[in-house]
Amino acid sequence: MAHSHDHGAQGHDHGGAGHVHGSTDKKRVLIAACLTAGFMVAEALGGLFTGSLALLADAGHMLADAIALGLAWYAFHLAGRPATGELTYGFGRVKTLVAYTNGIAIFVIALWIVYEAWERLQTPAPVLGGPMLVVAILGLLVNIGSFLVLHGGDRESLNMRGAILHVLGDLLGSAAAIVAALVILATGWTPIDPILSVLVSLLILSTAWSLMRAAAHVLLEGVPPSLDRDLVARDIEATVVGVREVHHMHIWSLDGTSNMATLHACLEERVDAYQVVSAVKKRLASEHGISHATVESEFGQCADDGDDHEHEHDAIAHHGHHH
């Protein structure tokens, strides 16, 4: 169980580390947002002046990214607020919601670029290679700066992954614009401009899809990928003295980093319920990285409806690997 123990230790200590990461990540995202927004205007003007779709596509990315990075910053800002009477878990999940929204935004932009590129290939337009090259190089330097600022952040955070993905898309866009400008200067072949725009869009789409899937899994309260609900239930039954059976177990994550669980623990007769429940919580925290657990102790009959109990128990017994 060495691997599980490592994971548990990280999960158990996550409160302090998460807070430190959150404050530095917030600053990193704000710096990247300002850099991106500042250069986006210059790149849009450069794209209009030179007639380059690659530059306009990258400026489009940067506009969406400046908004997305601003939203990511606001999500970190909200996540630091305490829970309220209505939002009893606080604002932690806002970061995941923003990550999912970012993924959708990237999809829309990429599809728009593909459409524009198709139009350009049908009716080619003149492109000024020299000025385009200058603007694209400056854009690349700004995007590298933003990427380095974000790269030092917490890669486990879906919100940070979304922010990094946006800047990575901009970086690829600038690189494509440089290549397109060089080809146009060397050969005068302008179709390279829309072709490379499409290539960058397709690269970004695949990464956006994986981000959206991860965020959707959290929003749907799926079992975190690092855990197996049934193995955790069997581990509690096997290792905690006084536990006869575990059922009605749910494991989910608030924001992709802090894991939570609820379960019913059917106890042996004449054991101290408080001590057993305490042992279950300690085991979940130390071995499985589940920092917050609600454990309902039972003797004999399950307090819930019999049919539901049977259905849930069957689900745990037979569908262990359907997270």
Short mmCIF file of N, CA, C and O in Angstrom, two decimals, residues 95-163:
data_model
loop_
_atom_site.label_atom_id
_atom_site.label_comp_id
_atom_site.label_asym_id
_atom_site.label_seq_id
_atom_site.Cartn_x
_atom_site.Cartn_y
_atom_site.Cartn_z
N LYS A 95 -13.91 27.40 -9.86
CA LYS A 95 -12.69 27.18 -10.68
C LYS A 95 -12.94 26.09 -11.73
O LYS A 95 -12.50 26.22 -12.87
N THR A 96 -13.64 25.03 -11.33
CA THR A 96 -13.93 23.94 -12.26
C THR A 96 -14.93 24.39 -13.32
O THR A 96 -14.80 24.05 -14.50
N LEU A 97 -15.91 25.18 -12.92
CA LEU A 97 -16.90 25.72 -13.85
C LEU A 97 -16.23 26.60 -14.90
O LEU A 97 -16.53 26.52 -16.09
N VAL A 98 -15.27 27.44 -14.44
CA VAL A 98 -14.52 28.30 -15.36
C VAL A 98 -13.66 27.46 -16.31
O VAL A 98 -13.58 27.75 -17.51
N ALA A 99 -13.04 26.41 -15.78
CA ALA A 99 -12.22 25.52 -16.63
C ALA A 99 -13.08 24.91 -17.74
O ALA A 99 -12.66 24.84 -18.90
N TYR A 100 -14.29 24.47 -17.40
CA TYR A 100 -15.20 23.88 -18.39
C TYR A 100 -15.62 24.92 -19.43
O TYR A 100 -15.62 24.66 -20.63
N THR A 101 -15.95 26.13 -18.96
CA THR A 101 -16.34 27.22 -19.85
C THR A 101 -15.19 27.58 -20.80
O THR A 101 -15.40 27.85 -21.99
N ASN A 102 -13.98 27.60 -20.26
CA ASN A 102 -12.79 27.87 -21.09
C ASN A 102 -12.67 26.87 -22.22
O ASN A 102 -12.35 27.22 -23.36
N GLY A 103 -12.91 25.60 -21.90
CA GLY A 103 -12.84 24.55 -22.92
C GLY A 103 -13.83 24.80 -24.04
O GLY A 103 -13.50 24.68 -25.23
N ILE A 104 -15.06 25.19 -23.68
CA ILE A 104 -16.09 25.49 -24.69
C ILE A 104 -15.67 26.69 -25.54
O ILE A 104 -15.81 26.69 -26.76
N ALA A 105 -15.12 27.72 -24.88
CA ALA A 105 -14.69 28.94 -25.60
C ALA A 105 -13.61 28.60 -26.63
O ALA A 105 -13.65 29.09 -27.77
N ILE A 106 -12.66 27.75 -26.24
CA ILE A 106 -11.59 27.35 -27.17
C ILE A 106 -12.18 26.63 -28.38
O ILE A 106 -11.76 26.85 -29.52
N PHE A 107 -13.17 25.76 -28.14
CA PHE A 107 -13.83 25.05 -29.23
C PHE A 107 -14.44 26.02 -30.24
O PHE A 107 -14.26 25.88 -31.45
N VAL A 108 -15.18 27.01 -29.72
CA VAL A 108 -15.86 27.98 -30.59
C VAL A 108 -14.86 28.76 -31.43
O VAL A 108 -15.02 28.92 -32.64
N ILE A 109 -13.78 29.24 -30.78
CA ILE A 109 -12.75 30.02 -31.50
C ILE A 109 -12.09 29.17 -32.59
O ILE A 109 -11.91 29.62 -33.73
N ALA A 110 -11.73 27.94 -32.21
CA ALA A 110 -11.05 27.06 -33.17
C ALA A 110 -11.93 26.78 -34.39
O ALA A 110 -11.46 26.79 -35.53
N LEU A 111 -13.22 26.55 -34.16
CA LEU A 111 -14.15 26.29 -35.26
C LEU A 111 -14.30 27.53 -36.15
O LEU A 111 -14.38 27.42 -37.37
N TRP A 112 -14.32 28.72 -35.54
CA TRP A 112 -14.40 29.97 -36.32
C TRP A 112 -13.17 30.12 -37.22
O TRP A 112 -13.28 30.49 -38.39
N ILE A 113 -11.99 29.78 -36.67
CA ILE A 113 -10.75 29.90 -37.45
C ILE A 113 -10.77 28.93 -38.64
O ILE A 113 -10.36 29.28 -39.75
N VAL A 114 -11.25 27.71 -38.40
CA VAL A 114 -11.34 26.72 -39.48
C VAL A 114 -12.26 27.24 -40.60
O VAL A 114 -11.94 27.14 -41.79
N TYR A 115 -13.40 27.83 -40.20
CA TYR A 115 -14.34 28.38 -41.18
C TYR A 115 -13.68 29.53 -41.97
O TYR A 115 -13.77 29.58 -43.21
N GLU A 116 -13.01 30.44 -41.27
CA GLU A 116 -12.35 31.58 -41.92
C GLU A 116 -11.25 31.09 -42.89
O GLU A 116 -11.08 31.64 -43.98
N ALA A 117 -10.52 30.07 -42.45
CA ALA A 117 -9.45 29.52 -43.29
C ALA A 117 -10.01 28.94 -44.59
O ALA A 117 -9.43 29.12 -45.67
N TRP A 118 -11.15 28.25 -44.48
CA TRP A 118 -11.80 27.68 -45.66
C TRP A 118 -12.19 28.79 -46.64
O TRP A 118 -11.97 28.68 -47.84
N GLU A 119 -12.74 29.87 -46.10
CA GLU A 119 -13.11 31.03 -46.93
C GLU A 119 -11.88 31.61 -47.63
O GLU A 119 -11.92 31.95 -48.81
N ARG A 120 -10.77 31.70 -46.89
CA ARG A 120 -9.52 32.26 -47.43
C ARG A 120 -8.95 31.39 -48.56
O ARG A 120 -8.40 31.90 -49.54
N LEU A 121 -9.06 30.08 -48.38
CA LEU A 121 -8.54 29.17 -49.41
C LEU A 121 -9.37 29.28 -50.70
O LEU A 121 -8.84 29.09 -51.80
N GLN A 122 -10.65 29.56 -50.55
CA GLN A 122 -11.52 29.74 -51.73
C GLN A 122 -11.17 31.04 -52.48
O GLN A 122 -11.10 31.06 -53.69
N THR A 123 -10.95 32.10 -51.69
CA THR A 123 -10.61 33.41 -52.29
C THR A 123 -9.36 33.96 -51.61
O THR A 123 -9.45 34.69 -50.62
N PRO A 124 -8.16 33.58 -52.10
CA PRO A 124 -6.91 34.02 -51.48
C PRO A 124 -6.80 35.56 -51.48
O PRO A 124 -7.24 36.23 -52.41
N ALA A 125 -6.21 36.08 -50.39
CA ALA A 125 -6.02 37.53 -50.27
C ALA A 125 -4.53 37.82 -50.11
O ALA A 125 -3.77 36.97 -49.62
N PRO A 126 -4.07 39.01 -50.53
CA PRO A 126 -2.65 39.35 -50.36
C PRO A 126 -2.27 39.49 -48.88
O PRO A 126 -3.09 39.93 -48.08
N VAL A 127 -1.05 39.08 -48.55
CA VAL A 127 -0.55 39.15 -47.17
C VAL A 127 0.82 39.84 -47.17
O VAL A 127 1.68 39.48 -47.97
N LEU A 128 1.00 40.82 -46.27
CA LEU A 128 2.30 41.51 -46.15
C LEU A 128 3.21 40.72 -45.21
O LEU A 128 3.06 40.76 -43.99
N GLY A 129 4.12 39.95 -45.78
CA GLY A 129 4.97 39.03 -45.01
C GLY A 129 5.88 39.71 -44.00
O GLY A 129 6.01 39.22 -42.87
N GLY A 130 6.51 40.85 -44.38
CA GLY A 130 7.48 41.51 -43.50
C GLY A 130 6.88 41.99 -42.19
O GLY A 130 7.29 41.54 -41.10
N PRO A 131 5.88 42.90 -42.24
CA PRO A 131 5.25 43.35 -41.00
C PRO A 131 4.61 42.21 -40.21
O PRO A 131 4.63 42.21 -38.98
N MET A 132 4.07 41.23 -40.93
CA MET A 132 3.46 40.07 -40.27
C MET A 132 4.50 39.33 -39.42
O MET A 132 4.23 38.93 -38.28
N LEU A 133 5.70 39.17 -39.96
CA LEU A 133 6.78 38.48 -39.25
C LEU A 133 7.15 39.22 -37.97
O LEU A 133 7.31 38.61 -36.90
N VAL A 134 7.26 40.54 -38.04
CA VAL A 134 7.63 41.36 -36.87
C VAL A 134 6.59 41.20 -35.76
O VAL A 134 6.91 40.93 -34.60
N VAL A 135 5.29 41.35 -36.11
CA VAL A 135 4.20 41.24 -35.12
C VAL A 135 4.16 39.83 -34.53
O VAL A 135 3.99 39.66 -33.31
N ALA A 136 4.34 38.81 -35.38
CA ALA A 136 4.30 37.42 -34.91
C ALA A 136 5.43 37.12 -33.93
O ALA A 136 5.23 36.43 -32.93
N ILE A 137 6.63 37.64 -34.19
CA ILE A 137 7.78 37.41 -33.28
C ILE A 137 7.52 38.08 -31.93
O ILE A 137 7.76 37.47 -30.87
N LEU A 138 7.02 39.33 -31.97
CA LEU A 138 6.68 40.01 -30.71
C LEU A 138 5.62 39.24 -29.93
O LEU A 138 5.70 39.08 -28.71
N GLY A 139 4.62 38.73 -30.67
CA GLY A 139 3.56 37.92 -30.05
C GLY A 139 4.10 36.67 -29.39
O GLY A 139 3.71 36.31 -28.29
N LEU A 140 5.03 36.02 -30.08
CA LEU A 140 5.64 34.81 -29.53
C LEU A 140 6.36 35.11 -28.22
O LEU A 140 6.23 34.36 -27.24
N LEU A 141 7.10 36.23 -28.16
CA LEU A 141 7.84 36.59 -26.95
C LEU A 141 6.88 36.86 -25.79
O LEU A 141 7.12 36.42 -24.66
N VAL A 142 5.79 37.56 -26.07
CA VAL A 142 4.79 37.84 -25.02
C VAL A 142 4.16 36.53 -24.52
O VAL A 142 4.01 36.32 -23.32
N ASN A 143 3.83 35.64 -25.45
CA ASN A 143 3.21 34.37 -25.06
C ASN A 143 4.16 33.46 -24.29
O ASN A 143 3.74 32.77 -23.37
N ILE A 144 5.44 33.48 -24.66
CA ILE A 144 6.44 32.71 -23.91
C ILE A 144 6.51 33.25 -22.48
O ILE A 144 6.55 32.48 -21.51
N GLY A 145 6.49 34.58 -22.35
CA GLY A 145 6.50 35.20 -21.01
C GLY A 145 5.31 34.74 -20.18
O GLY A 145 5.47 34.32 -19.03
N SER A 146 4.11 34.80 -20.77
CA SER A 146 2.89 34.37 -20.06
C SER A 146 2.96 32.89 -19.68
O SER A 146 2.59 32.50 -18.57
N PHE A 147 3.44 32.08 -20.61
CA PHE A 147 3.53 30.62 -20.38
C PHE A 147 4.47 30.32 -19.21
O PHE A 147 4.16 29.51 -18.34
N LEU A 148 5.63 31.00 -19.17
CA LEU A 148 6.60 30.77 -18.09
C LEU A 148 6.03 31.20 -16.75
O LEU A 148 6.26 30.54 -15.73
N VAL A 149 5.26 32.29 -16.74
CA VAL A 149 4.63 32.76 -15.50
C VAL A 149 3.65 31.71 -14.98
O VAL A 149 3.65 31.36 -13.80
N LEU A 150 2.81 31.17 -15.88
CA LEU A 150 1.80 30.19 -15.48
C LEU A 150 2.38 28.81 -15.20
O LEU A 150 1.87 28.07 -14.37
N HIS A 151 3.45 28.47 -15.91
CA HIS A 151 4.02 27.12 -15.84
C HIS A 151 4.49 26.77 -14.43
O HIS A 151 4.51 25.61 -14.04
N GLY A 152 4.85 27.79 -13.65
CA GLY A 152 5.31 27.52 -12.28
C GLY A 152 4.17 27.29 -11.31
O GLY A 152 4.40 27.02 -10.13
N GLY A 153 2.92 27.38 -11.78
CA GLY A 153 1.76 27.21 -10.89
C GLY A 153 1.42 25.75 -10.63
O GLY A 153 2.15 24.84 -11.02
N ASP A 154 0.29 25.54 -9.98
CA ASP A 154 -0.17 24.20 -9.59
C ASP A 154 -0.80 23.50 -10.78
O ASP A 154 -1.91 23.83 -11.18
N ARG A 155 -0.11 22.48 -11.34
CA ARG A 155 -0.62 21.78 -12.52
C ARG A 155 -1.77 20.84 -12.20
O ARG A 155 -2.42 20.33 -13.09
N GLU A 156 -2.02 20.59 -10.90
CA GLU A 156 -3.15 19.72 -10.51
C GLU A 156 -4.48 20.49 -10.64
O GLU A 156 -5.54 19.88 -10.76
N SER A 157 -4.41 21.82 -10.55
CA SER A 157 -5.61 22.64 -10.58
C SER A 157 -6.18 22.71 -12.00
O SER A 157 -5.50 23.09 -12.94
N LEU A 158 -7.47 22.36 -12.13
CA LEU A 158 -8.13 22.43 -13.45
C LEU A 158 -8.17 23.87 -13.96
O LEU A 158 -8.06 24.12 -15.15
N ASN A 159 -8.34 24.80 -13.05
CA ASN A 159 -8.39 26.22 -13.43
C ASN A 159 -7.05 26.66 -14.03
O ASN A 159 -7.00 27.33 -15.06
N MET A 160 -5.94 26.23 -13.40
CA MET A 160 -4.61 26.57 -13.93
C MET A 160 -4.35 25.86 -15.25
O MET A 160 -3.76 26.42 -16.17
N ARG A 161 -4.82 24.60 -15.35
CA ARG A 161 -4.64 23.86 -16.60
C ARG A 161 -5.37 24.56 -17.74
O ARG A 161 -4.85 24.64 -18.87
N GLY A 162 -6.56 25.10 -17.45
CA GLY A 162 -7.31 25.84 -18.45
C GLY A 162 -6.58 27.10 -18.88
O GLY A 162 -6.50 27.41 -20.08
N ALA A 163 -6.01 27.80 -17.90
CA ALA A 163 -5.27 29.04 -18.19
C ALA A 163 -4.03 28.74 -19.03
O ALA A 163 -3.74 29.43 -20.02
#
